[in-house]
Amino acid sequence: MSAAINPSMESSREHAGFHEHEQSFVSKYIFSRDHKMISKQFLITAMVMATVAMIMSVIFRLQIAFPGESFAFTHFFLGDKWAPGGVINQSMFLGLVTIHGTIMLFFVLTGGLSGTFSNLLIPLQIGARDMANGFMNMLSYWFFLAASVMMLSSLFVESGPAMGGWTVYPPLSVLPEAVSGSGTGMTLWLFSMVLFIIGSLMGSLNYIVTVLNLRTKGMKMTRLPLTVWALLLTAIVGVLAFPVLVSAVLLLIMDRMLGTSFYLSEIYIAGEALDNLGGSPILYEHLFWFLGHPEVYIVILPAFGIVSEIISTMSRKPIFGYRAMIGSLMAISFMSFLVWAHHMFVTGMNPFLGAVFAFTTTLIAVPSSIKVFNYITTIWRGNIIFSPGMLFSIGMVSTFIVGGLTGIIVANAALDIQVHDTYFVVAHFHMVMGVASIFAMMGGVYHWFPKLYGRMMNNRLGYWHFWLSLVAAYGVFLPMHYVGLSGPRRYYEYTEFPMFQGHFMDLNVIITIFAAIGGASQLIFFYNFFRSIWYGQKAPQNPWHANTLEWTTPVERLHGNWPGPLPEVHRWPYDYSKPGKPEDYVLQTVPLEAGEEES
């Protein structure tokens, strides 16, 4: 460990301990401690989870658009118990909505995005052999996998999965007799989240220690790529916020199993009063959303980092406002803890307190706007290379802007009360967080695929994937804002409401068609991804002519990253198109010339 912390010693010692050595299949692909292999494990698991969530979304969208219609697609996945005659059961409808949201937010956009790119990029971009603790890093993935399996297993229990919405508000989540999904399925949901958070905390602590202690010689904090800054701050936010959700879940488990009353008070079921007194479901909301809103930024901060790197590289320009970008990342991270109660404007909170949270919610748009401005300025008059990764990065900025504009509406307490718990809010957070982060994740996969597998993905298929995904995203979520203005969400059938008899049902049909197109377009990505692993064009060492350290490692993926001494850093990571240089990029390992100033 001391050799890694003091990289200057590398040149004076043997490197045999870092050479690739023979490993069994189990030690290399299953119980691996290599950060690159663990990155692949997170990515593949997240892809499986995303596929499950995507199928769920298509099934419940079919019910919303065509209530009561029989679909073989629905019957194939749900069977006779939950989709008799090809029509989804009402309880399972709520179950699919619940598990879809849970999987996408936690298991894809949190574990998948941060787990994949933190593991891949942090050691490579700071010049480290591996993570600070390889064993803990391996455990972080295995807790994530165990949580994923437990969450999916809830789909197969007799009473069905959790059916109280992805926020699992009490009393539905506390009382097993409330709905069928409040039984074993809810218990599995709760324990799955505990395992997930344990794994996330292990990973986050590892990321923080690695960045602070294992940077190579010359890698000052002001020379870190923005990806590393974003992933570091994401880990810090996670360490501070996730334990609060653990406490909320543990109190909920105690209410379910030990007879406590943290969240229950004066509850009646079938006309009979329960013994629970003194609790408050609002307490759960405070605890949940104190994690829930930082969780939004745990999802979007890695996306910002990925997009920052790709846009600068593919624009062949230095990132505009490097220090301002770092400052905005820090400001977003800090302010993410000051806005949680804007999810609770309808709970009857004091209007003065609501005004405070409306102010902080609006204020957090300032650092976000700085980032968007800097992206646009970086692209402006750049020599742009429209790779699939660049297209997805531009798409991320586009969807983030659109989603952020509707955020101004829901930040206002008076307006939010009108659209709360409607599809307007669903459309808002899917655009500003869901689609934006998925696009960044896709862009990152296309961009760093050569580092993951030593091959290139097919660009033509990447272009098809991007344009179909972009059209589908806007086709789903722009009309959904208008549907949200007409009534609530999570209803099994909307035909009972007179206002839905006309064009709102037509909009639901359009949304569902685009959702199916979006889901089908991901098949292009899966084909491109898995085919390229074995048959893709072999990648050169630095296919994008980038500056950062990961492109100085051999194409052969060594456990230890560099076969010899660790690289020494002399400059920041964004010296693109620098006057006087023969190439339009300068690696961080190139020493400064006489009289040359670091940007």
Coordinates of C-alpha atoms in Angstrom, one line a residue:
M1 CA 0.0 0.0 0.0
S2 CA 2.8 2.4 0.8
A3 CA 4.2 2.0 -2.7
A4 CA 0.9 3.1 -4.1
I5 CA 0.6 6.1 -1.7
N6 CA 4.1 7.2 -2.5
P7 CA 4.4 6.7 -6.3
S8 CA 7.8 8.2 -6.5
M9 CA 9.2 5.0 -5.1
E10 CA 7.9 3.1 -8.1
S11 CA 11.0 3.7 -10.2
S12 CA 13.3 2.2 -7.6
R13 CA 11.6 -1.1 -6.9
E14 CA 10.6 -4.2 -8.7
H15 CA 7.2 -4.3 -10.5
A16 CA 6.8 -8.1 -10.6
G17 CA 3.9 -7.9 -8.1
F18 CA 1.9 -5.9 -10.6
H19 CA 2.4 -8.1 -13.6
E20 CA -0.5 -10.1 -15.0
H21 CA -0.5 -13.6 -13.4
E22 CA -2.5 -16.7 -14.2
Q23 CA -6.0 -16.7 -12.7
S24 CA -8.7 -19.3 -12.7
F25 CA -12.1 -18.5 -14.3
V26 CA -13.6 -18.0 -10.8
S27 CA -10.9 -15.6 -9.5
K28 CA -10.8 -13.6 -12.8
Y29 CA -14.4 -13.2 -13.6
I30 CA -16.4 -13.9 -10.4
F31 CA -14.4 -13.1 -7.3
S32 CA -12.2 -10.5 -9.1
R33 CA -10.5 -7.7 -7.2
D34 CA -9.4 -5.9 -10.4
H35 CA -11.3 -2.6 -10.6
K36 CA -11.8 -3.0 -14.4
M37 CA -13.5 -6.4 -14.0
I38 CA -15.6 -5.1 -11.2
S39 CA -16.6 -2.2 -13.4
K40 CA -17.8 -4.8 -16.1
Q41 CA -19.7 -6.7 -13.4
F42 CA -21.6 -3.6 -12.4
L43 CA -22.3 -2.7 -16.0
I44 CA -23.6 -6.1 -17.1
T45 CA -25.8 -6.4 -13.9
A46 CA -27.2 -2.9 -14.5
M47 CA -28.0 -3.9 -18.1
V48 CA -29.9 -6.9 -16.9
M49 CA -31.8 -4.9 -14.3
A50 CA -32.6 -2.2 -16.9
T51 CA -34.0 -4.8 -19.3
V52 CA -36.3 -6.0 -16.6
A53 CA -37.4 -2.5 -15.7
M54 CA -37.9 -1.6 -19.4
I55 CA -40.2 -4.7 -19.9
M56 CA -42.2 -3.7 -16.9
S57 CA -42.7 -0.1 -18.2
V58 CA -44.0 -1.4 -21.6
I59 CA -46.4 -3.8 -19.8
F60 CA -48.0 -1.1 -17.6
R61 CA -48.0 1.4 -20.4
L62 CA -50.0 -1.0 -22.5
Q63 CA -52.6 -1.1 -19.7
I64 CA -52.8 2.7 -19.4
A65 CA -53.1 3.2 -23.2
F66 CA -55.4 0.2 -23.9
P67 CA -57.3 -0.5 -20.6
G68 CA -58.8 -4.0 -20.5
E69 CA -57.2 -5.1 -23.8
S70 CA -55.6 -8.5 -24.0
F71 CA -51.9 -8.7 -24.9
A72 CA -49.8 -11.9 -25.5
F73 CA -46.8 -9.8 -24.5
T74 CA -48.3 -9.2 -21.0
H75 CA -49.4 -12.8 -20.6
F76 CA -46.0 -14.2 -21.6
F77 CA -44.2 -12.3 -18.8
L78 CA -46.8 -12.4 -16.1
G79 CA -48.7 -15.7 -16.7
D80 CA -52.2 -16.6 -15.7
K81 CA -52.0 -15.5 -12.1
W82 CA -51.1 -11.9 -12.7
A83 CA -52.3 -11.4 -16.3
P84 CA -55.4 -13.7 -16.8
G85 CA -56.4 -13.6 -20.4
G86 CA -53.5 -11.3 -21.2
V87 CA -54.9 -8.4 -19.0
I88 CA -52.7 -7.3 -16.2
N89 CA -54.1 -7.7 -12.7
Q90 CA -54.8 -4.4 -10.8
S91 CA -52.5 -5.3 -7.9
M92 CA -49.6 -6.3 -10.2
F93 CA -50.0 -3.1 -12.1
L94 CA -49.0 -1.2 -8.9
G95 CA -46.3 -3.8 -8.3
L96 CA -44.7 -3.2 -11.7
V97 CA -44.8 0.6 -11.3
T98 CA -43.2 0.2 -7.9
I99 CA -40.4 -2.2 -8.9
H100 CA -39.8 -0.4 -12.2
G101 CA -39.1 2.9 -10.3
T102 CA -37.0 1.2 -7.7
I103 CA -34.8 -0.7 -10.2
M104 CA -34.2 2.3 -12.4
L105 CA -33.3 4.7 -9.7
F106 CA -31.2 2.6 -7.4
F107 CA -30.0 -0.4 -9.4
V108 CA -29.4 1.2 -12.8
L109 CA -28.9 4.9 -12.3
T110 CA -27.1 4.7 -8.9
G111 CA -25.4 1.3 -8.7
G112 CA -25.0 0.8 -12.4
L113 CA -23.8 4.3 -13.4
S114 CA -21.6 5.1 -10.4
G115 CA -20.4 1.6 -9.8
T116 CA -19.4 1.1 -13.4
F117 CA -17.6 4.4 -14.0
S118 CA -16.2 5.0 -10.6
N119 CA -14.5 1.6 -10.7
L120 CA -13.3 2.0 -14.3
L121 CA -12.1 5.6 -14.3
I122 CA -10.9 6.6 -10.8
P123 CA -7.8 4.4 -10.7
L124 CA -7.0 4.9 -14.4
Q125 CA -7.5 8.6 -14.4
I126 CA -5.6 9.3 -11.2
G127 CA -2.7 7.0 -12.0
A128 CA -3.3 4.2 -9.4
R129 CA -2.8 0.5 -9.7
D130 CA -6.2 -0.3 -8.3
M131 CA -8.7 0.8 -5.7
A132 CA -7.4 1.4 -2.2
N133 CA -9.0 -1.9 -1.0
G134 CA -9.6 -4.5 -3.6
F135 CA -11.4 -6.9 -1.2
M136 CA -13.9 -4.2 -0.1
N137 CA -14.4 -3.2 -3.7
M138 CA -15.3 -6.9 -4.6
L139 CA -17.7 -7.0 -1.6
S140 CA -19.4 -3.8 -2.8
Y141 CA -20.3 -5.5 -6.0
W142 CA -21.5 -8.7 -4.3
F143 CA -23.8 -6.8 -2.0
F144 CA -25.1 -5.0 -5.1
L145 CA -25.7 -8.3 -6.8
A146 CA -27.3 -9.9 -3.7
A147 CA -29.6 -6.8 -3.5
S148 CA -30.5 -7.1 -7.2
V149 CA -31.4 -10.8 -6.8
M150 CA -33.5 -10.2 -3.7
M151 CA -35.4 -7.4 -5.4
L152 CA -36.1 -9.6 -8.5
S153 CA -37.1 -12.5 -6.3
S154 CA -39.9 -10.5 -4.9
L155 CA -41.6 -10.8 -8.3
F156 CA -42.0 -14.5 -7.7
V157 CA -43.6 -14.6 -4.2
E158 CA -47.2 -15.7 -3.9
S159 CA -48.5 -12.3 -2.7
G160 CA -46.5 -10.4 -5.3
P161 CA -43.8 -7.7 -5.1
A162 CA -44.1 -4.4 -3.2
M163 CA -47.1 -2.4 -4.4
G164 CA -46.8 0.9 -2.5
G165 CA -44.9 2.9 -5.0
W166 CA -41.1 3.2 -5.2
T167 CA -41.1 5.5 -2.1
V168 CA -43.0 2.8 -0.1
Y169 CA -44.8 5.3 2.1
P170 CA -46.4 4.0 5.3
P171 CA -48.9 2.9 6.2
L172 CA -49.2 0.7 3.0
S173 CA -45.6 -0.5 3.5
V174 CA -46.0 -1.2 7.2
L175 CA -49.3 -3.2 7.4
P176 CA -49.1 -6.6 5.6
E177 CA -52.9 -6.7 5.4
A178 CA -53.1 -3.4 3.6
V179 CA -52.6 -4.7 0.0
S180 CA -51.2 -8.1 -1.2
G181 CA -47.8 -6.5 -2.0
S182 CA -47.4 -5.4 1.6
G183 CA -46.5 -8.9 2.6
T184 CA -43.4 -10.9 1.8
G185 CA -42.8 -8.8 -1.3
M186 CA -42.4 -5.6 0.8
T187 CA -40.2 -7.4 3.3
L188 CA -37.9 -8.5 0.4
W189 CA -37.9 -4.9 -0.9
L190 CA -36.8 -3.5 2.4
F191 CA -34.0 -6.0 3.0
S192 CA -32.9 -5.6 -0.6
M193 CA -32.5 -1.9 0.0
V194 CA -30.4 -2.5 3.1
L195 CA -28.0 -4.8 1.2
F196 CA -27.9 -2.2 -1.6
I197 CA -26.9 0.6 0.7
I198 CA -24.3 -1.5 2.5
G199 CA -22.7 -2.2 -0.9
S200 CA -23.0 1.5 -1.9
L201 CA -21.3 2.7 1.3
M202 CA -18.4 0.2 0.8
G203 CA -17.9 1.4 -2.7
S204 CA -18.2 5.1 -1.8
L205 CA -15.7 4.9 1.0
N206 CA -13.3 3.1 -1.3
Y207 CA -13.7 5.7 -4.0
I208 CA -13.0 8.6 -1.6
V209 CA -9.9 7.0 -0.1
T210 CA -8.5 6.1 -3.5
V211 CA -8.9 9.6 -4.9
L212 CA -7.4 11.3 -1.8
N213 CA -4.5 8.9 -1.2
L214 CA -3.5 7.1 -4.4
R215 CA -3.0 9.9 -6.9
T216 CA 0.2 9.5 -8.9
K217 CA 3.1 12.0 -8.7
G218 CA 2.1 15.4 -10.1
M219 CA -1.7 14.6 -10.0
K220 CA -2.8 17.6 -7.9
M221 CA -6.5 18.0 -7.2
T222 CA -6.5 20.9 -9.7
R223 CA -5.3 18.5 -12.4
L224 CA -8.0 15.9 -11.8
P225 CA -10.4 15.3 -14.8
L226 CA -13.9 16.4 -14.1
T227 CA -15.0 12.8 -14.2
V228 CA -13.0 12.1 -11.1
W229 CA -14.2 15.3 -9.3
A230 CA -17.8 14.3 -10.0
L231 CA -17.4 10.7 -8.9
L232 CA -15.6 11.8 -5.7
L233 CA -18.4 14.2 -4.8
T234 CA -21.0 11.6 -5.6
A235 CA -19.3 9.2 -3.2
I236 CA -19.2 11.9 -0.5
V237 CA -22.9 12.7 -0.9
G238 CA -23.7 9.0 -0.8
V239 CA -21.8 8.4 2.5
L240 CA -23.7 11.3 4.1
A241 CA -27.1 10.5 2.7
F242 CA -27.5 6.8 2.4
P243 CA -27.3 6.0 6.2
V244 CA -30.5 8.1 6.7
L245 CA -32.4 5.8 4.4
V246 CA -31.1 2.8 6.3
S247 CA -32.5 4.3 9.5
A248 CA -35.8 4.9 7.8
V249 CA -36.0 1.3 6.5
L250 CA -34.9 -0.2 9.9
L251 CA -37.6 1.8 11.7
L252 CA -40.1 0.6 9.1
I253 CA -39.0 -3.0 9.5
M254 CA -39.5 -2.6 13.3
D255 CA -43.0 -1.3 12.8
R256 CA -43.8 -4.3 10.6
M257 CA -42.2 -7.0 12.7
L258 CA -41.7 -5.8 16.3
G259 CA -45.0 -3.9 17.0
T260 CA -43.4 -0.4 17.3
S261 CA -45.2 2.7 16.1
F262 CA -42.7 5.0 14.6
Y263 CA -44.8 5.6 11.5
L264 CA -48.3 4.5 12.7
S265 CA -51.0 6.3 14.6
E266 CA -54.8 5.8 14.8
I267 CA -55.0 3.4 11.9
Y268 CA -58.2 1.6 11.1
I269 CA -58.5 -1.5 8.9
A270 CA -62.0 -2.8 8.0
G271 CA -63.5 -0.6 10.6
E272 CA -61.2 -2.0 13.4
A273 CA -58.7 0.2 15.2
L274 CA -55.1 -1.0 15.5
D275 CA -53.2 -0.7 18.8
N276 CA -50.6 1.6 17.2
L277 CA -50.4 5.2 18.6
G278 CA -48.0 8.1 18.6
G279 CA -46.2 7.6 15.3
S280 CA -46.2 9.8 12.1
P281 CA -45.9 8.8 8.5
I282 CA -44.6 12.3 7.9
L283 CA -41.4 11.2 9.8
Y284 CA -40.8 8.6 7.2
E285 CA -41.2 11.2 4.4
H286 CA -38.6 13.4 6.0
L287 CA -36.1 10.6 6.4
F288 CA -36.8 9.2 2.9
W289 CA -36.5 12.5 1.1
F290 CA -33.5 13.6 3.0
L291 CA -31.8 10.8 1.1
G292 CA -34.2 11.0 -1.8
H293 CA -33.2 14.3 -3.2
P294 CA -29.4 13.9 -2.7
E295 CA -30.1 10.6 -4.5
V296 CA -31.1 12.7 -7.5
Y297 CA -27.7 14.2 -7.5
I298 CA -26.0 10.9 -6.8
V299 CA -27.4 10.0 -10.1
I300 CA -26.8 13.2 -12.1
L301 CA -23.3 14.1 -10.8
P302 CA -21.5 11.1 -12.5
A303 CA -23.5 12.0 -15.6
F304 CA -22.1 15.6 -15.4
G305 CA -18.5 14.2 -15.1
I306 CA -18.9 11.8 -18.0
V307 CA -20.4 14.4 -20.3
S308 CA -17.7 17.0 -19.3
E309 CA -14.9 14.6 -20.4
I310 CA -16.6 13.5 -23.6
I311 CA -17.7 17.0 -24.8
S312 CA -14.2 18.5 -24.3
T313 CA -12.5 15.6 -26.0
M314 CA -14.9 15.5 -28.9
S315 CA -15.0 19.3 -29.4
R316 CA -11.2 19.3 -29.4
K317 CA -11.3 22.3 -27.0
P318 CA -10.4 22.8 -23.4
I319 CA -13.4 22.5 -21.1
F320 CA -14.7 26.1 -20.5
G321 CA -14.5 27.2 -16.9
Y322 CA -12.7 24.2 -15.3
R323 CA -12.6 25.8 -11.8
A324 CA -16.2 27.0 -12.2
M325 CA -17.2 23.5 -13.1
I326 CA -15.6 22.2 -10.0
G327 CA -17.2 24.9 -7.9
S328 CA -20.7 24.2 -9.4
L329 CA -20.2 20.4 -8.6
M330 CA -19.4 21.3 -5.0
A331 CA -22.3 23.7 -4.8
I332 CA -24.8 21.2 -6.1
S333 CA -23.4 18.5 -3.7
F334 CA -23.8 20.9 -0.7
M335 CA -27.2 22.3 -1.7
S336 CA -28.7 18.8 -2.4
F337 CA -29.1 18.4 1.3
L338 CA -31.2 21.7 1.6
V339 CA -34.1 21.0 -0.7
W340 CA -35.7 17.7 0.4
A341 CA -39.0 19.1 1.6
H342 CA -40.0 20.3 -1.8
H343 CA -41.3 16.8 -2.2
M344 CA -43.6 17.4 0.8
F345 CA -45.4 20.7 -0.1
V346 CA -48.7 18.8 0.1
T347 CA -48.2 17.4 3.6
G348 CA -49.5 20.6 5.2
M349 CA -46.2 22.1 6.2
N350 CA -45.9 25.6 7.4
P351 CA -46.1 28.0 4.4
F352 CA -43.0 29.9 5.7
L353 CA -41.1 26.6 5.7
G354 CA -42.4 25.8 2.3
A355 CA -41.2 29.2 1.0
V356 CA -37.7 28.4 2.4
F357 CA -37.5 25.1 0.5
A358 CA -39.0 26.7 -2.6
F359 CA -36.1 29.3 -2.4
T360 CA -33.4 26.7 -2.0
T361 CA -34.8 24.5 -4.7
T362 CA -34.8 27.5 -7.1
L363 CA -31.3 28.4 -6.0
I364 CA -29.8 25.0 -6.9
A365 CA -30.6 25.7 -10.5
V366 CA -27.8 28.3 -10.5
P367 CA -24.8 25.9 -10.4
S368 CA -26.7 23.5 -12.7
S369 CA -27.1 26.4 -15.2
I370 CA -23.4 27.2 -14.9
K371 CA -22.6 23.7 -16.1
V372 CA -25.0 23.8 -19.0
F373 CA -23.6 27.2 -20.1
N374 CA -20.0 25.8 -19.9
Y375 CA -21.0 22.8 -22.0
I376 CA -22.5 25.0 -24.7
T377 CA -19.5 27.3 -24.6
T378 CA -17.1 24.4 -24.9
I379 CA -19.0 23.1 -28.0
W380 CA -19.2 26.5 -29.6
R381 CA -16.8 26.8 -32.5
G382 CA -15.3 23.5 -31.6
N383 CA -13.9 21.0 -34.2
I384 CA -16.7 18.6 -33.2
I385 CA -16.3 14.8 -33.8
F386 CA -19.8 13.4 -33.8
S387 CA -19.1 10.0 -32.3
P388 CA -22.0 8.1 -30.7
G389 CA -20.6 9.1 -27.3
M390 CA -20.6 12.7 -28.3
L391 CA -24.2 12.5 -29.6
F392 CA -25.4 11.0 -26.3
S393 CA -23.6 13.7 -24.4
I394 CA -25.3 16.4 -26.4
G395 CA -28.6 14.6 -25.9
M396 CA -27.9 14.5 -22.2
V397 CA -27.5 18.3 -22.1
S398 CA -30.7 18.7 -24.2
T399 CA -32.9 16.6 -22.0
F400 CA -31.4 18.1 -18.8
I401 CA -32.3 21.6 -20.0
V402 CA -35.9 20.6 -20.9
G403 CA -36.4 18.8 -17.6
G404 CA -34.8 21.6 -15.7
L405 CA -37.3 24.1 -17.2
T406 CA -40.2 22.2 -15.7
G407 CA -38.3 22.0 -12.5
I408 CA -38.9 25.8 -12.1
I409 CA -42.7 25.0 -12.0
V410 CA -42.5 22.2 -9.4
A411 CA -40.1 24.2 -7.3
N412 CA -42.9 26.7 -6.6
A413 CA -45.0 25.5 -3.7
A414 CA -48.3 26.9 -5.0
L415 CA -47.8 25.3 -8.5
D416 CA -46.4 22.1 -7.2
I417 CA -49.5 21.4 -5.1
Q418 CA -51.5 21.4 -8.3
V419 CA -49.3 19.0 -10.2
H420 CA -48.0 16.9 -7.3
D421 CA -48.5 13.1 -7.8
T422 CA -49.4 13.6 -11.5
Y423 CA -47.7 12.6 -14.7
F424 CA -46.3 16.1 -14.9
V425 CA -43.9 15.3 -12.1
V426 CA -43.1 11.9 -13.7
A427 CA -42.2 13.6 -17.0
H428 CA -40.1 16.2 -15.2
F429 CA -37.9 13.8 -13.2
H430 CA -37.6 11.4 -16.1
M431 CA -36.3 14.1 -18.3
V432 CA -34.0 15.9 -15.9
M433 CA -32.6 12.8 -14.1
G434 CA -33.7 9.6 -15.8
V435 CA -33.2 10.2 -19.5
A436 CA -30.3 12.6 -18.9
S437 CA -28.4 10.1 -16.8
I438 CA -29.2 7.1 -19.1
F439 CA -27.9 9.2 -22.1
A440 CA -24.7 10.0 -20.2
M441 CA -24.3 6.4 -19.2
M442 CA -24.7 5.3 -22.9
G443 CA -22.2 8.0 -24.0
G444 CA -19.8 6.7 -21.4
V445 CA -20.1 3.1 -22.6
Y446 CA -19.5 4.1 -26.2
H447 CA -16.5 6.3 -25.2
W448 CA -14.7 4.0 -22.8
F449 CA -15.6 0.7 -24.4
P450 CA -12.1 0.4 -25.8
K451 CA -10.8 0.5 -22.2
L452 CA -13.3 -2.0 -21.1
Y453 CA -12.9 -4.6 -23.9
G454 CA -10.0 -3.4 -26.1
R455 CA -12.3 -3.1 -29.1
M456 CA -14.5 -0.4 -30.8
M457 CA -18.2 -0.4 -31.0
N458 CA -19.9 0.0 -34.4
N459 CA -20.6 3.7 -35.0
R460 CA -23.4 3.2 -37.5
L461 CA -25.4 1.1 -35.1
G462 CA -24.5 3.7 -32.4
Y463 CA -26.1 6.5 -34.5
W464 CA -29.3 4.5 -35.0
H465 CA -29.4 3.8 -31.3
F466 CA -29.0 7.4 -30.4
W467 CA -31.6 8.9 -32.8
L468 CA -34.2 6.3 -32.0
S469 CA -33.6 6.8 -28.3
L470 CA -33.8 10.6 -28.5
V471 CA -37.0 10.6 -30.6
A472 CA -38.6 8.1 -28.2
A473 CA -37.6 10.0 -25.1
Y474 CA -39.2 13.2 -26.3
G475 CA -42.1 11.3 -27.8
V476 CA -42.8 9.8 -24.3
F477 CA -42.2 12.6 -21.9
L478 CA -43.2 15.8 -23.7
P479 CA -46.9 14.6 -24.1
M480 CA -46.8 13.3 -20.6
H481 CA -46.6 16.8 -19.2
Y482 CA -50.0 17.6 -20.7
V483 CA -51.4 14.3 -19.4
G484 CA -50.2 15.3 -16.0
L485 CA -52.0 18.6 -16.1
S486 CA -55.3 16.7 -16.4
G487 CA -55.2 14.3 -13.4
P488 CA -53.2 12.0 -11.1
R489 CA -50.9 9.1 -11.9
R490 CA -50.8 5.4 -10.9
Y491 CA -54.4 4.7 -11.9
Y492 CA -55.2 1.3 -13.4
E493 CA -57.8 2.7 -15.7
Y494 CA -58.3 6.3 -16.7
T495 CA -61.5 5.7 -18.7
E496 CA -63.5 6.3 -15.6
F497 CA -62.6 10.0 -15.7
P498 CA -64.6 12.1 -18.1
M499 CA -61.6 14.4 -19.0
F500 CA -59.7 11.3 -20.3
Q501 CA -62.4 10.3 -22.8
G502 CA -61.0 12.6 -25.4
H503 CA -57.5 13.6 -26.4
F504 CA -55.8 12.6 -23.2
M505 CA -56.4 8.9 -23.9
D506 CA -55.0 9.6 -27.4
L507 CA -51.9 11.1 -25.8
N508 CA -51.5 7.9 -23.7
V509 CA -51.6 5.8 -26.8
I510 CA -48.9 8.0 -28.4
I511 CA -46.8 7.8 -25.2
T512 CA -47.1 4.0 -25.2
I513 CA -46.1 3.7 -28.9
F514 CA -43.0 5.8 -28.3
A515 CA -42.2 3.8 -25.1
A516 CA -42.3 0.6 -27.2
I517 CA -40.0 2.2 -29.8
G518 CA -37.6 3.3 -27.1
G519 CA -37.5 -0.1 -25.6
A520 CA -37.0 -1.8 -29.0
S521 CA -34.2 0.6 -29.8
Q522 CA -32.1 -0.7 -26.9
L523 CA -31.9 -4.0 -28.7
I524 CA -29.6 -2.3 -31.2
F525 CA -27.4 -1.3 -28.3
F526 CA -27.3 -4.8 -26.8
Y527 CA -26.5 -6.3 -30.2
N528 CA -23.8 -3.7 -30.8
F529 CA -22.4 -4.1 -27.3
F530 CA -22.1 -7.9 -27.1
R531 CA -21.1 -8.3 -30.7
S532 CA -18.3 -5.8 -30.4
I533 CA -16.8 -7.6 -27.4
W534 CA -15.8 -10.5 -29.6
Y535 CA -16.0 -9.1 -33.2
G536 CA -15.5 -5.4 -32.9
Q537 CA -12.5 -3.7 -34.5
K538 CA -9.5 -3.8 -32.3
A539 CA -8.9 -0.5 -30.6
P540 CA -5.7 1.5 -30.7
Q541 CA -4.2 2.7 -27.5
N542 CA -5.7 6.2 -27.7
P543 CA -8.6 6.1 -30.2
W544 CA -10.0 9.5 -29.3
H545 CA -6.7 11.3 -29.0
A546 CA -7.5 12.2 -25.5
N547 CA -5.2 13.6 -22.8
T548 CA -6.1 11.7 -19.7
L549 CA -4.1 8.9 -18.1
E550 CA -6.3 5.9 -19.0
W551 CA -5.3 6.2 -22.6
T552 CA -1.6 5.7 -21.7
T553 CA -2.2 2.2 -20.5
P554 CA -1.7 -0.8 -22.9
V555 CA -4.7 -2.1 -24.8
E556 CA -4.1 -5.4 -23.1
R557 CA -5.9 -5.0 -19.8
L558 CA -3.3 -5.7 -17.1
H559 CA -4.2 -6.0 -13.4
G560 CA -2.1 -3.1 -12.2
N561 CA -2.9 -0.9 -15.3
W562 CA 0.7 0.1 -16.1
P563 CA 3.4 -2.6 -16.7
G564 CA 6.2 -0.4 -15.4
P565 CA 6.4 2.7 -13.2
L566 CA 3.3 4.8 -12.7
P567 CA 3.0 7.8 -15.0
E568 CA 4.0 11.2 -13.8
V569 CA 1.6 14.1 -14.4
H570 CA 2.7 17.6 -15.6
R571 CA -0.4 19.4 -16.8
W572 CA -4.2 19.6 -16.5
P573 CA -6.3 17.1 -18.6
Y574 CA -7.8 19.6 -21.1
D575 CA -4.9 20.8 -23.3
Y576 CA -6.7 20.4 -26.6
S577 CA -5.8 22.5 -29.6
K578 CA -3.1 24.3 -27.7
P579 CA -1.2 26.9 -29.8
G580 CA 2.3 25.9 -30.8
K581 CA 1.7 22.1 -30.4
P582 CA 2.1 19.8 -33.4
E583 CA -1.0 17.8 -32.3
D584 CA -4.4 19.0 -31.2
Y585 CA -4.0 17.1 -27.9
V586 CA -1.3 16.9 -25.2
L587 CA -1.2 14.0 -22.8
Q588 CA -1.0 14.8 -19.1
T589 CA 2.3 13.0 -19.0
V590 CA 4.0 15.4 -21.4
P591 CA 6.3 17.8 -19.4
L592 CA 5.8 21.5 -19.8
E593 CA 8.3 23.2 -22.2
A594 CA 10.5 26.0 -21.2
G595 CA 8.3 29.1 -20.8
E596 CA 5.1 27.2 -21.2
E597 CA 2.4 27.9 -18.7
E598 CA -0.1 25.4 -17.5
S599 CA -3.6 26.3 -18.5

